[in-house]
Backbone as CSV, one residue per row, in Angstrom:
resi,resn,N_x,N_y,N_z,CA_x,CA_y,CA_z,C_x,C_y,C_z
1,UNK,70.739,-51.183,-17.106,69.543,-50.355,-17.110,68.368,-51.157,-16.583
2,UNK,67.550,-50.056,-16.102,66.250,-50.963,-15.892,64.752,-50.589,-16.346
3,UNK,64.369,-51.562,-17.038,62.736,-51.201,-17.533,61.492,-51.862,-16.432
4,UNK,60.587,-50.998,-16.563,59.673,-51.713,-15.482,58.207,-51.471,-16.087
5,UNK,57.101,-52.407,-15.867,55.788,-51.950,-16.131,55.036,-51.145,-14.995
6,UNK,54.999,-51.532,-13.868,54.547,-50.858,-12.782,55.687,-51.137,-11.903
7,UNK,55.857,-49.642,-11.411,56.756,-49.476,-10.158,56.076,-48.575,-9.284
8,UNK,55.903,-48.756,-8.113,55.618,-47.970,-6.534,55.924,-48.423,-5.754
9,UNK,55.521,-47.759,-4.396,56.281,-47.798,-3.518,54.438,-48.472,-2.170
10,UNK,55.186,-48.496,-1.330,54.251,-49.057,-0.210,54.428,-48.364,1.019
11,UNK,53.854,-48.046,1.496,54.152,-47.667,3.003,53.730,-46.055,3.158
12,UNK,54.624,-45.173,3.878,54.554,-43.674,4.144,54.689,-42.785,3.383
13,UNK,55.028,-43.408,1.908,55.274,-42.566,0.837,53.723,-43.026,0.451
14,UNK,53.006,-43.322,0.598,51.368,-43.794,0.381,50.051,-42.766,0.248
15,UNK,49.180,-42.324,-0.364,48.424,-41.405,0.129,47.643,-41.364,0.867
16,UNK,47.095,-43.066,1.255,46.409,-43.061,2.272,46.977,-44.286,3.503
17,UNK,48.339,-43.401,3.550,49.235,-44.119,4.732,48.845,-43.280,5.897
18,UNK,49.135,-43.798,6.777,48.149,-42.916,8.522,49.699,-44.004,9.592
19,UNK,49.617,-43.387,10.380,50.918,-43.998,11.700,50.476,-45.485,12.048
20,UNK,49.229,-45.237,11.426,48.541,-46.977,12.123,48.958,-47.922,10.985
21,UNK,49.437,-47.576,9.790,50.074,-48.546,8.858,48.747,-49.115,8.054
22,UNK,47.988,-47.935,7.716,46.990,-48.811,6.629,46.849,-48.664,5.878
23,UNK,48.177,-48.420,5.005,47.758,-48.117,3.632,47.564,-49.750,3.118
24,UNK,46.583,-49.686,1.949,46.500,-50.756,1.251,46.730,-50.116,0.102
25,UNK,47.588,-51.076,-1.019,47.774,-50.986,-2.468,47.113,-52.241,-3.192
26,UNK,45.732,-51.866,-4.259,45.489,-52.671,-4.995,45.838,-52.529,-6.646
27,UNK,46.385,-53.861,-6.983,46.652,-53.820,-8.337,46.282,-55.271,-9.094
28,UNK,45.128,-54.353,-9.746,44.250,-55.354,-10.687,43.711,-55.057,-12.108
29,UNK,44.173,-56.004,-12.406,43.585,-56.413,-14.138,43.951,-55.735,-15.312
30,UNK,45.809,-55.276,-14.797,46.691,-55.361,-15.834,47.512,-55.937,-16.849
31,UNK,47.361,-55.568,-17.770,48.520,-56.532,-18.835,49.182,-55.748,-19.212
32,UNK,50.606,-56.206,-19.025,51.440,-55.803,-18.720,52.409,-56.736,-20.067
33,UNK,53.003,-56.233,-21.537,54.287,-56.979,-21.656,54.968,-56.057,-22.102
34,UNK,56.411,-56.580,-21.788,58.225,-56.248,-22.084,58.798,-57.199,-22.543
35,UNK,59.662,-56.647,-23.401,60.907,-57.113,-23.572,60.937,-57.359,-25.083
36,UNK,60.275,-57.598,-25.979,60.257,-57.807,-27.312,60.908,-56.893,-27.922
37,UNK,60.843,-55.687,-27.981,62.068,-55.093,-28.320,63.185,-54.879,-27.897
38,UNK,63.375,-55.171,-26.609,64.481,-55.013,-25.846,65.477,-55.868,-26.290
39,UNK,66.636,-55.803,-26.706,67.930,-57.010,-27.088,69.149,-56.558,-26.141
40,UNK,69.170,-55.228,-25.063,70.462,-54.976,-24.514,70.229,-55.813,-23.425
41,UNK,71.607,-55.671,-22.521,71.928,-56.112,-21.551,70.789,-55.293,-20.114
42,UNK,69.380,-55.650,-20.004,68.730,-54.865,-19.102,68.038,-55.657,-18.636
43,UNK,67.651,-55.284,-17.439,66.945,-56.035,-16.043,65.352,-55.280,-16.435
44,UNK,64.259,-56.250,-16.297,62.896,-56.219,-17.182,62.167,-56.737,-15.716
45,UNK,61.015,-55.805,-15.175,60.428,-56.385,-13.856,59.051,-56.096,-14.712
46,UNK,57.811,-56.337,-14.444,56.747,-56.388,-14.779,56.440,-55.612,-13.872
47,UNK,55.986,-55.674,-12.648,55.482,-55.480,-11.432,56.541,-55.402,-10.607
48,UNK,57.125,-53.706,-10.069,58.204,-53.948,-9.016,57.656,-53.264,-7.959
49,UNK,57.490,-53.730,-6.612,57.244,-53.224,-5.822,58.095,-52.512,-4.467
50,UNK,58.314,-51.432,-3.923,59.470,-51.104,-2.871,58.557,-50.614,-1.716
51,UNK,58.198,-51.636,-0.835,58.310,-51.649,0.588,58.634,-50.707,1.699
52,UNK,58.509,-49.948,2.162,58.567,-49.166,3.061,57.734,-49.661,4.647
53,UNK,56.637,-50.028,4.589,56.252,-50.348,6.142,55.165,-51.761,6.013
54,UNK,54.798,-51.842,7.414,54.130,-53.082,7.184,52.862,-52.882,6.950
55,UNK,52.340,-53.337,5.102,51.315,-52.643,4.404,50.805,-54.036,3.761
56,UNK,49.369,-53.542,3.271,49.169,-54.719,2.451,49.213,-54.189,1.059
57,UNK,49.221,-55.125,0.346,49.188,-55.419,-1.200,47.990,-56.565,-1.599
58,UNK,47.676,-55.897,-2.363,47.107,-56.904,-3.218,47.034,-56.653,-4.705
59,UNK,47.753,-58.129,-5.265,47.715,-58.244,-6.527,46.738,-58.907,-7.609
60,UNK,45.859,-58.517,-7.715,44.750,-59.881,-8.523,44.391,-59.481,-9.922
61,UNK,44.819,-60.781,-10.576,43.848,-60.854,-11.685,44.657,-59.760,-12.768
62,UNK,46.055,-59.991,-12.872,47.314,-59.235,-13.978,47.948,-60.560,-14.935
63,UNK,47.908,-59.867,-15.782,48.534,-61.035,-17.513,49.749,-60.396,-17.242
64,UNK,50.904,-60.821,-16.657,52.217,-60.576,-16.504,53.343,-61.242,-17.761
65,UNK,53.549,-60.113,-19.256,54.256,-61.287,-19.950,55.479,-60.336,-19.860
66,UNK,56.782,-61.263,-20.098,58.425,-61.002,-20.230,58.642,-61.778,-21.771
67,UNK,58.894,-61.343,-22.569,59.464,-62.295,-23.655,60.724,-61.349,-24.232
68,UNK,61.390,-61.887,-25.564,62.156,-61.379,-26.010,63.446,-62.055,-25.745
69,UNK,64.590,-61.694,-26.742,65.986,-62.057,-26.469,67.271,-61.485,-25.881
70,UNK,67.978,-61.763,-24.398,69.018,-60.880,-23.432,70.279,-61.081,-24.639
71,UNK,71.202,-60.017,-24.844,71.999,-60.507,-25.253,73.333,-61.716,-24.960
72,UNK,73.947,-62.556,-25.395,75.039,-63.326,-24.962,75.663,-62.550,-23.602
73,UNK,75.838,-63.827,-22.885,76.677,-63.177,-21.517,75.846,-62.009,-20.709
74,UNK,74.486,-62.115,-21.043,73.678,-61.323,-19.955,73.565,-61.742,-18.687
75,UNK,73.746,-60.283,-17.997,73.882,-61.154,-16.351,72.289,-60.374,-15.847
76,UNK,72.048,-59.574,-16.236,70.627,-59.169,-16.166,69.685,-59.826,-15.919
77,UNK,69.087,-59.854,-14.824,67.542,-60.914,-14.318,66.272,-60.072,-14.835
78,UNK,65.420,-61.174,-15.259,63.719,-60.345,-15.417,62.899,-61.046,-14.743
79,UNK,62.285,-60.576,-14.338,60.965,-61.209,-13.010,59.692,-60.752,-13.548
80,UNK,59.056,-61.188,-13.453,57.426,-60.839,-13.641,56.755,-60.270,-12.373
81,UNK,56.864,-60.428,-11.353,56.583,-59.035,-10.251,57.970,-59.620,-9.122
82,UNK,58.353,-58.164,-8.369,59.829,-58.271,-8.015,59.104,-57.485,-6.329
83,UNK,59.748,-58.193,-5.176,59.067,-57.188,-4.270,60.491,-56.706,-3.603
84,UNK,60.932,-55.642,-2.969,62.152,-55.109,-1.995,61.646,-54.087,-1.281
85,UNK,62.816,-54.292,-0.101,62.360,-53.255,0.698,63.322,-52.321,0.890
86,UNK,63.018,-50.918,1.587,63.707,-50.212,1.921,64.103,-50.076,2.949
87,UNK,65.850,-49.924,2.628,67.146,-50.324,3.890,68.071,-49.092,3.566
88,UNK,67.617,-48.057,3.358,68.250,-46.619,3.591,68.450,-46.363,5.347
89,UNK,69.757,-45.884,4.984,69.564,-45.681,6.748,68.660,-44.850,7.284
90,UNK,68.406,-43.624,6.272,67.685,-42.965,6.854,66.017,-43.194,7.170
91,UNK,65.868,-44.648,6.866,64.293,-44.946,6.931,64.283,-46.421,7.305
92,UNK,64.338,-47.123,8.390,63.777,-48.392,8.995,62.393,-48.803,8.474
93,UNK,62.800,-49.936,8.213,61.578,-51.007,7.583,60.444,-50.856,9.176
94,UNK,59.397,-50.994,9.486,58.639,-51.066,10.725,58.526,-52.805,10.589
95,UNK,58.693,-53.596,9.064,57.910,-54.812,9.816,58.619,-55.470,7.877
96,UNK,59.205,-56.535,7.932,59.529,-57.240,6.534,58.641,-58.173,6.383
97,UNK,57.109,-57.887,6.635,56.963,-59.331,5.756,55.426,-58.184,4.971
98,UNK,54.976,-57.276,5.732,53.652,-57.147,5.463,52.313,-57.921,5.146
99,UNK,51.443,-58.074,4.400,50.585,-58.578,4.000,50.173,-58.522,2.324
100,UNK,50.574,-59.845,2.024,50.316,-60.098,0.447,49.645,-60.657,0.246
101,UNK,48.538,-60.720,-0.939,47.614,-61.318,-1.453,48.288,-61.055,-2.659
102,UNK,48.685,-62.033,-3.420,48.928,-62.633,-4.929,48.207,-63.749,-4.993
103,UNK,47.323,-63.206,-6.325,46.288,-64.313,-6.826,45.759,-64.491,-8.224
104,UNK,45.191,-65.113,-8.745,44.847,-65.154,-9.777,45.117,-64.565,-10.919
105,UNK,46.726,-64.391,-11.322,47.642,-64.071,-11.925,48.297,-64.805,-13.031
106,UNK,48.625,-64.611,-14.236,48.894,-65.022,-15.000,50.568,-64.747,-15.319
107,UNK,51.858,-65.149,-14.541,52.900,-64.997,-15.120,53.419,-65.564,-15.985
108,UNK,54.070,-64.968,-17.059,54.544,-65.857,-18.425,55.588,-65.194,-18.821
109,UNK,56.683,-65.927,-18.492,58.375,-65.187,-18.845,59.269,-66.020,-19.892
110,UNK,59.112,-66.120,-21.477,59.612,-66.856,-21.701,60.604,-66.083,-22.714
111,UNK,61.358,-65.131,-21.873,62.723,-64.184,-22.555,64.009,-65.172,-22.289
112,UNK,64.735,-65.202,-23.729,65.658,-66.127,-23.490,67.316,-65.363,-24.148
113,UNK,67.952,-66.290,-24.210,69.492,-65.511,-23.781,70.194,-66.267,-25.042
114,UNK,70.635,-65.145,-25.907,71.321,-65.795,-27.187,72.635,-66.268,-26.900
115,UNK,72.966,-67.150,-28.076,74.726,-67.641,-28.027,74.522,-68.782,-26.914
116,UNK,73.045,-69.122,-26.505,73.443,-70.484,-25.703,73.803,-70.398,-24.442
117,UNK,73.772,-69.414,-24.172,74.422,-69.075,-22.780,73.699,-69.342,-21.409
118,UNK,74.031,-69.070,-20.340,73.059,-69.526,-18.862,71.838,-69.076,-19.324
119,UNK,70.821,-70.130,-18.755,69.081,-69.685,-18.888,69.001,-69.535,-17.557
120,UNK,69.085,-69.297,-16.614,68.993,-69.184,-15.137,68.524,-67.844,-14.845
121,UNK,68.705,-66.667,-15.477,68.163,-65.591,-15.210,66.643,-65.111,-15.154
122,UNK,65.170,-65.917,-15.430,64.277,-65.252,-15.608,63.479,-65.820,-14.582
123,UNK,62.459,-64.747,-14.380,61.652,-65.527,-12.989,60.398,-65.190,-12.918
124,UNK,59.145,-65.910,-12.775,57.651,-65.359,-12.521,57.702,-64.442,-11.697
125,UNK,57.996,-65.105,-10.011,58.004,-64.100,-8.859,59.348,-64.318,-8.045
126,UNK,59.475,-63.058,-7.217,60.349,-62.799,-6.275,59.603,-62.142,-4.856
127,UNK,59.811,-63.000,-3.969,59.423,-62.906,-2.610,60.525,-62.784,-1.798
128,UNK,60.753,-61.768,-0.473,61.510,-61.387,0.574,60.971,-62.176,1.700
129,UNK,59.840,-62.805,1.498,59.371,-63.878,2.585,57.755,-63.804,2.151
130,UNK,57.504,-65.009,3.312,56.495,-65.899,2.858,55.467,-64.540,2.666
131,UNK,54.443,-64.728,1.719,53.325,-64.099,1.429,51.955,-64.608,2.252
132,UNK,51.078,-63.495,2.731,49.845,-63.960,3.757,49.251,-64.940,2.531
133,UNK,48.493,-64.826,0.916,47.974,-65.556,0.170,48.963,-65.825,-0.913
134,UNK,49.343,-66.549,-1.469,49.628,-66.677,-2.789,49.195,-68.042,-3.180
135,UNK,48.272,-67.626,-4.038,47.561,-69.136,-4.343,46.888,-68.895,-5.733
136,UNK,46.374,-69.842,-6.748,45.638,-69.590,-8.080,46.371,-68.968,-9.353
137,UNK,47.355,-68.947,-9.163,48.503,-68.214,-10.522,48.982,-69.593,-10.814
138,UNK,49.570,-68.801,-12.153,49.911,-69.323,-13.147,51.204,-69.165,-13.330
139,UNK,52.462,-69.969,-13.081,53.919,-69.429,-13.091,54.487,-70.275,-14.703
140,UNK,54.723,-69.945,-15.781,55.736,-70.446,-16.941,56.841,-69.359,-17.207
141,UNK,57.922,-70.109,-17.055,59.091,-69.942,-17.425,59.920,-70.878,-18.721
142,UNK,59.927,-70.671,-19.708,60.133,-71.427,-20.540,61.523,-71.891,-20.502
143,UNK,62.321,-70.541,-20.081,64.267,-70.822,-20.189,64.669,-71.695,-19.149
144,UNK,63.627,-72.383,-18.331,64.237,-73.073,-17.312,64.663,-74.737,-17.288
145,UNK,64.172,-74.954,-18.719,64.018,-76.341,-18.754,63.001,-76.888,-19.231
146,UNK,63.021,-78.421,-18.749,61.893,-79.317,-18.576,60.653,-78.521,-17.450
147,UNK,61.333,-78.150,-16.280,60.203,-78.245,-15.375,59.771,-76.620,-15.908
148,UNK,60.049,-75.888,-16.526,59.139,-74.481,-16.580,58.478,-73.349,-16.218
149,UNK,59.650,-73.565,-14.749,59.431,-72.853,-13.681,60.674,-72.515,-13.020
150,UNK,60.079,-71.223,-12.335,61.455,-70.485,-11.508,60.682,-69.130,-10.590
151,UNK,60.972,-69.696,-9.290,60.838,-68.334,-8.706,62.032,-68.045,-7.526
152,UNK,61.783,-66.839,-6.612,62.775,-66.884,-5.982,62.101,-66.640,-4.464
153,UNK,62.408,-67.157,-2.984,61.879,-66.903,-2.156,63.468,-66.478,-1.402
154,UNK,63.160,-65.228,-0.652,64.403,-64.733,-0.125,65.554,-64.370,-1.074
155,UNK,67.089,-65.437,-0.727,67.636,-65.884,-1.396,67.793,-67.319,-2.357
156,UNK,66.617,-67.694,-2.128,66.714,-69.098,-2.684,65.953,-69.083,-3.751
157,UNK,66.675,-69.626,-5.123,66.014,-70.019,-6.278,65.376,-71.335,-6.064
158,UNK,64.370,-71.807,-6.861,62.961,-72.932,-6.989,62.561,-73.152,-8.401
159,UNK,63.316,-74.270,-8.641,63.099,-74.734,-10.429,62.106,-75.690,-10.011
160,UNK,60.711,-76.118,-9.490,60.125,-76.616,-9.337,58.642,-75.794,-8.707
161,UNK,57.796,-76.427,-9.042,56.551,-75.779,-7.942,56.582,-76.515,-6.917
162,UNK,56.814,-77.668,-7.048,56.646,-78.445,-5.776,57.128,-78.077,-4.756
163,UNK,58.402,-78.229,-5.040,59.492,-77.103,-4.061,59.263,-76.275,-3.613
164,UNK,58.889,-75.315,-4.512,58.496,-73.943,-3.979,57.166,-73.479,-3.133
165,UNK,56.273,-74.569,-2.953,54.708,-74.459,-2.077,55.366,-75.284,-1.046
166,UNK,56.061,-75.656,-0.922,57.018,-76.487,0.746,57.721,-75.553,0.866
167,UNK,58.647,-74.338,0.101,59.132,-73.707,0.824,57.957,-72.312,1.676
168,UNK,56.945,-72.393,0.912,55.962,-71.058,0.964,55.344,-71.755,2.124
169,UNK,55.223,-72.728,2.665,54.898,-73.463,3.559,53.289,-73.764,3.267
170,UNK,52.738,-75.153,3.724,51.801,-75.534,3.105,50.780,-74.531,3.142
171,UNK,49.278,-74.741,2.334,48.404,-74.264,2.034,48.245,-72.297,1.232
172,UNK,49.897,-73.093,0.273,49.753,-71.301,-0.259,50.531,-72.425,-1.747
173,UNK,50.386,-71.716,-2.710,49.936,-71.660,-3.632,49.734,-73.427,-4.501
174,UNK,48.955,-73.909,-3.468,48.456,-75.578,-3.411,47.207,-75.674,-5.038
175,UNK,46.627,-74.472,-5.668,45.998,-74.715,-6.287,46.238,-73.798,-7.682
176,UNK,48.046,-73.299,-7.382,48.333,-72.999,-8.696,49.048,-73.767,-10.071
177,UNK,49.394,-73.624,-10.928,49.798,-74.302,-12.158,50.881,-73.704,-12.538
178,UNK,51.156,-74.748,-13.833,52.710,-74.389,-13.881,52.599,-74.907,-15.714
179,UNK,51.564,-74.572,-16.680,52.100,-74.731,-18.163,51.898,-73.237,-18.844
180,UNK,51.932,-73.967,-20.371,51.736,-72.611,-20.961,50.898,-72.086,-21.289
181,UNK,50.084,-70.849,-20.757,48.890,-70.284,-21.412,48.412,-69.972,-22.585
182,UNK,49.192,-70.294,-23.551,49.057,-70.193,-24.984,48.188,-69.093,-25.323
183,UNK,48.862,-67.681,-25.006,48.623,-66.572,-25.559,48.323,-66.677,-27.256
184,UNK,47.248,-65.826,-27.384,47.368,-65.827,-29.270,48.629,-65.028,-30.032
185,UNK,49.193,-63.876,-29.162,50.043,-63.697,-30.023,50.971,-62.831,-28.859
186,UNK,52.035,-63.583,-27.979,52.523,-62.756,-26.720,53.357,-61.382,-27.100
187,UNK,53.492,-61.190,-28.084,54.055,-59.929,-28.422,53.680,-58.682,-28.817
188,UNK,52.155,-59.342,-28.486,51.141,-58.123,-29.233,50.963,-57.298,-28.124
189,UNK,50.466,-55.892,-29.052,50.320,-54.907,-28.473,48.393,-54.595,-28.089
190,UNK,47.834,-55.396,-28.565,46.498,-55.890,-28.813,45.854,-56.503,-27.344
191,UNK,45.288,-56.442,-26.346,44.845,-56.802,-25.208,44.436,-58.011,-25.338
192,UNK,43.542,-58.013,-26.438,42.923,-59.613,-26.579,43.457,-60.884,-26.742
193,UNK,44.827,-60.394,-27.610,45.621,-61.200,-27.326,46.539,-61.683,-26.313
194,UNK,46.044,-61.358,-25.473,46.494,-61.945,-24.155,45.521,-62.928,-23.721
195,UNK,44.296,-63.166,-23.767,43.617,-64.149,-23.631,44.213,-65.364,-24.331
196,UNK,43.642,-66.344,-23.731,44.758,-67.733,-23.491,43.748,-68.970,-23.552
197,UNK,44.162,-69.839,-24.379,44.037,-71.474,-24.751,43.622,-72.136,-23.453
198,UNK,44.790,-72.052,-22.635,44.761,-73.286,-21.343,43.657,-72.947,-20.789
199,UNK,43.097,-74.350,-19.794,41.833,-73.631,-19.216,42.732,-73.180,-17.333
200,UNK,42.722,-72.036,-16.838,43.291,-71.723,-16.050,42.009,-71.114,-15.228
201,UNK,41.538,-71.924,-14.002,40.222,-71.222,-13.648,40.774,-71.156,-12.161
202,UNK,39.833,-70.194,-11.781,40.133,-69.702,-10.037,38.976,-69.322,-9.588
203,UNK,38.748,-69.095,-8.427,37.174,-68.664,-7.737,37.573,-66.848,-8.051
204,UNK,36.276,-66.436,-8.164,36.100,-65.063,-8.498,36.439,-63.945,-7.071
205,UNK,36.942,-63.349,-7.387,37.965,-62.666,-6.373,36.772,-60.991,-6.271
206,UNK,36.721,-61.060,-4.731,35.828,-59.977,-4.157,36.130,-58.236,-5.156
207,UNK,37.414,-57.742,-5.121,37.790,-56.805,-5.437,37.900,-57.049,-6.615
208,UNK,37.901,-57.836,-7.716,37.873,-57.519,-8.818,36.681,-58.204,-9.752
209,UNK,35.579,-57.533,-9.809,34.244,-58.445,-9.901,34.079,-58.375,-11.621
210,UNK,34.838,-57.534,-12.058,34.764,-57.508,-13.606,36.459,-57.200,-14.329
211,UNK,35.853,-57.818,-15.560,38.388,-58.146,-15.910,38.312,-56.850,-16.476
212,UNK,39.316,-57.099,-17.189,39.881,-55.788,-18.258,39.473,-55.130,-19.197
213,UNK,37.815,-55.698,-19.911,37.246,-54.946,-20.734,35.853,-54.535,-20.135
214,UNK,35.648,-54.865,-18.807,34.782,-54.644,-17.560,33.534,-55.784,-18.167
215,UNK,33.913,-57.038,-18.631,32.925,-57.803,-18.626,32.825,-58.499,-16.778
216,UNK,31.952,-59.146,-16.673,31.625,-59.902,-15.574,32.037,-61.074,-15.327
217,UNK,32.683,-61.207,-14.011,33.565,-62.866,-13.912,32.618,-63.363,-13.155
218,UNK,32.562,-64.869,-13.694,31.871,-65.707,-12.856,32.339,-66.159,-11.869
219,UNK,31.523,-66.996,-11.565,32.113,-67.413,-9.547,33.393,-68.415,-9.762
220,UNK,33.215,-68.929,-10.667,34.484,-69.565,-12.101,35.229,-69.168,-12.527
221,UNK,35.731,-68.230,-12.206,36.772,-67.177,-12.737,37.934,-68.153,-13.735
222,UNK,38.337,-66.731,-14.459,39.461,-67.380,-15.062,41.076,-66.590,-14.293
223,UNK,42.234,-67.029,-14.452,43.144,-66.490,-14.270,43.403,-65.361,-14.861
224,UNK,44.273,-63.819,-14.522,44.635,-62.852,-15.455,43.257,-62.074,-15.715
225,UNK,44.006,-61.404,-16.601,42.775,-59.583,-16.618,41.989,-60.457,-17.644
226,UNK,41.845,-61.404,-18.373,41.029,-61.456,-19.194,39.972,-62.613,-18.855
227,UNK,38.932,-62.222,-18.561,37.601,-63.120,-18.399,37.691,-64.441,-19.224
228,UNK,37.310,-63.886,-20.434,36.977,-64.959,-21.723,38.241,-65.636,-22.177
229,UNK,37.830,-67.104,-22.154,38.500,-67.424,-23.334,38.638,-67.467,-24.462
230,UNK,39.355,-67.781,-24.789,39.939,-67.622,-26.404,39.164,-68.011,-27.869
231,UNK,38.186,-68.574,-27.297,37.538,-69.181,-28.558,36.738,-68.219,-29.218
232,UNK,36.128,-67.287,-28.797,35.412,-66.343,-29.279,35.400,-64.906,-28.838
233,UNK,35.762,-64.078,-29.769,36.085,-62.815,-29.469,34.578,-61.567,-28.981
234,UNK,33.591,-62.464,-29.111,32.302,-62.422,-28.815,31.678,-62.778,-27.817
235,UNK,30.797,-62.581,-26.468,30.214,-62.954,-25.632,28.764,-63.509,-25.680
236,UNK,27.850,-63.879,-25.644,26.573,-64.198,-26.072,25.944,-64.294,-24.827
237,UNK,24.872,-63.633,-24.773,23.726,-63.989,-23.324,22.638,-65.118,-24.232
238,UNK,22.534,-64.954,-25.553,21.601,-65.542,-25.437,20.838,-65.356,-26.917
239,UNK,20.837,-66.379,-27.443,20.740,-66.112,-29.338,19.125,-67.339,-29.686
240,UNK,18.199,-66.615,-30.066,16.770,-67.323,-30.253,16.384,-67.453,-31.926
241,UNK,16.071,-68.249,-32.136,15.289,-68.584,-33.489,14.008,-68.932,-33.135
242,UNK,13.233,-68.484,-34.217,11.885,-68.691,-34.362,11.305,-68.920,-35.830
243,UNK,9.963,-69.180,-35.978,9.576,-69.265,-37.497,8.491,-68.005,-37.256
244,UNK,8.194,-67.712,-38.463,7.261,-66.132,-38.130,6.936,-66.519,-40.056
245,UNK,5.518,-66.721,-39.536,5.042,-67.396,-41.321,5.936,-68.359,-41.483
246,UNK,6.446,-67.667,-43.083,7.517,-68.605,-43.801,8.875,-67.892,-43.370
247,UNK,9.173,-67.361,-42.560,10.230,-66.962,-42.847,11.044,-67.324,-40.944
248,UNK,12.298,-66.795,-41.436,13.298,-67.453,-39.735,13.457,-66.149,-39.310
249,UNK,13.397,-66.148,-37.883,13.110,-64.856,-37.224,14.697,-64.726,-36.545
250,UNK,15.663,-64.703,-36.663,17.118,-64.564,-35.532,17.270,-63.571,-34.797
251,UNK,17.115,-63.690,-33.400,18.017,-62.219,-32.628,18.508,-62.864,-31.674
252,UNK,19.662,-61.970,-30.962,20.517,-62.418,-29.996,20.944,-61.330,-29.229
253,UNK,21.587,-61.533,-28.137,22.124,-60.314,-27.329,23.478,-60.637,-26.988
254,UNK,24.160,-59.543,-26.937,25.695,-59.921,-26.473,26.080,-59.301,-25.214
255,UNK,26.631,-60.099,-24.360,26.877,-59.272,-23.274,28.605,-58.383,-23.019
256,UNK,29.182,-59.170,-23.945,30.601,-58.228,-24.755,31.175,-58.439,-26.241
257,UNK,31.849,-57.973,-26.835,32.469,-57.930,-28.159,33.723,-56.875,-28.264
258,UNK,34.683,-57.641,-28.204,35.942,-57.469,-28.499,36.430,-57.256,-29.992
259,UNK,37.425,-55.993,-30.516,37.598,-56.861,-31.709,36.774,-57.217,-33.029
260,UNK,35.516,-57.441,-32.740,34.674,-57.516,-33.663,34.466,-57.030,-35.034
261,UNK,33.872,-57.420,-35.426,33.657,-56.496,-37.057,32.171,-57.128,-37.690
262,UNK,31.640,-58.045,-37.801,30.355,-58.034,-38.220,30.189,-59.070,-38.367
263,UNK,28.290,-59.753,-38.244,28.266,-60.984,-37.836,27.869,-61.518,-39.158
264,UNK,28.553,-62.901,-39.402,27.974,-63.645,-41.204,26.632,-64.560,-40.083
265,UNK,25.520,-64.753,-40.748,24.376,-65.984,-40.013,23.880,-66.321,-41.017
C-alpha cells in the first residue's frame, strides 16, 4: 500500500499549464508527518511528485517528518519527497529533468524496521536527475548508521552528503546539513512541535516571506515552515520598564504567540 502527504502531478494535467510549458508548482511551508501509526508493510512518501512535462517546481521551507516502526522483513521504502515521471505510452515525457528548486527544507526520516532487519530502506530525497537548486536543507536519516544520511539520485543510493553534492555536481547542496533537528515532540500532531533545537539557518527565500503561522522571516531565515526557534513559544518586538512615582510601569508587544496561555512577570 501506499500513504502519501502531498501527491500531484506537474505538467498538462496543471491548471495553469499552456503548450509553452509554464506551469509552475509552488510548495511551501508544510508540515507534513507519517508513519507513527503505521506498523504494516507500506511505502510512506511525504512529498510525491509525478512529472509530466518540462515544468518547474519549487519546494521551500516544508518540516518533512517519516517516523514510526516497518514491520520485520519490510521491503517497503519511505522517502521524504519522491519525484517520477510519466512513461505511459500514451503520454511522452517533453523533457526529464525540468526545473527544481529544493530549499530550505527540513527532512527527518527516522522510521525504523523491527526484528533487526535491513535499515537500508528510508530516504530524505529521491531525484531522477540533477536538480536546477538544491541547496540549504536539512537531510537526517537515523536508520542509516553512523553517517545519518541517505538519498537517492537516479538509481544510485548516497549514505553520505559528501558523496551525494559530487554526485549533484558541485555548487548544489554545498550549504546543506546533515544532524538532528531535535524536534520537541516528532510525533505530534501539534505544529509547534515541529520547531527544532539545532540552529539550521538559510537566507530568506523570495516566495516565502512569512512561515507557517505567517510570522515574518528574517533575511536569516531558519530551515522548514517554522520561523522560531524553540526556546520560546512567544515572539517579542519589544518589552520596556519604567518607574512612574513609586511604582514599575511593564508593557511589551508581541509580534507572535503560539500555544500560549498567560504571562507570570
Amino acid at each position: 500500500s501506499l500513504f502519501t502527504g502531498i501527491k500531484y502531478e506537474v505538467g498538462r494535467f496543471s491548471t495553469n499549464y499552456s503548450t509553452t510549458n509554464s506551469a509552475t508548482t509552488n510548495i511551501v511551508n508544510n508540515i507534513i508527518s507519517l508513519g507513527s501509526n503505521i506498523s504494516s508493510n507500506c511505502a510512506i512518501y511525504g512529498i510525491y511528485e509525478l512529472q509530466w512535462d518540462d515544468v518547474t517546481t519549487n519546494i521551500y521551507h516544508n518540516t518533512i517528518n517519516i517516523n514510526g516502526t516497518s514491520p520485520s522483513g519490510s521491503t517497503q521504502k519511505t522517502y521524504c519527497v519522491f519525484k517520477t515521471l510519466q512513461t505511459t505510452n500514451s503520454v511522452t515525457a517533453n523533457n526529464l529533468n525540468g526545473t527544481r528548486n529544493i530549499r530550505n527544507n527540513i527532512f527527518n526520516n527516522t522510521r525504523s524496521i523491527s526484528g533487526g532487519a535491513s535499515n537500508t530502506i528510508h530516504y530524505s530525497l529521491q531525484l531522477i536527475s540533477n536538480a536546477t537548486t538544491v541547496d540549504y536543507n536539512n537531510h537526517y536519516v537515523s536508520s542509516t548508521g553512523s553517517g545519518n544520511f541517505r538519498a537517492v539520485l537516479g538509481t544510485t543510493d548516497y549514505t553520505d552528503i559528501a558523496s551525494w553534492r559530487t554526485a549533484l555536481t558541485t555548487s548544489r547542496e554545498n550549504n546543506s546539513s546533515n544532524v538532528d533537528p531535535q524536534f520537541a515532540h516528532a510525533a505530534s500532531s501539534n505544529a509547534i512541535d515541529y520547531d527544532k533545537d539545532a540552529p539550521l539557518n538559510c537566507p530568506k527565500e523570495v516566495a516565502a516571506p512569512t512561515d507557517y503561522f505567517g510570522a515574518s522571516r528574517a533575511s536569516t531565515a531558519q530551515m522548514g515552515a517554522i520561523e522560531i526557534q524553540a526556546a520560546l513559544p512567544v515572539s517579542l518586538i519589544n518589552f520596556n520598564v519604567h518607574c512612574e512615582h513609586t511604582k514599575v510601569d511593564i508593557s511589551w508587544v508581541t509580534a507572535s504567540e503560539y500555544n500560549s496561555n498567560y504571562f507570570n512577570v
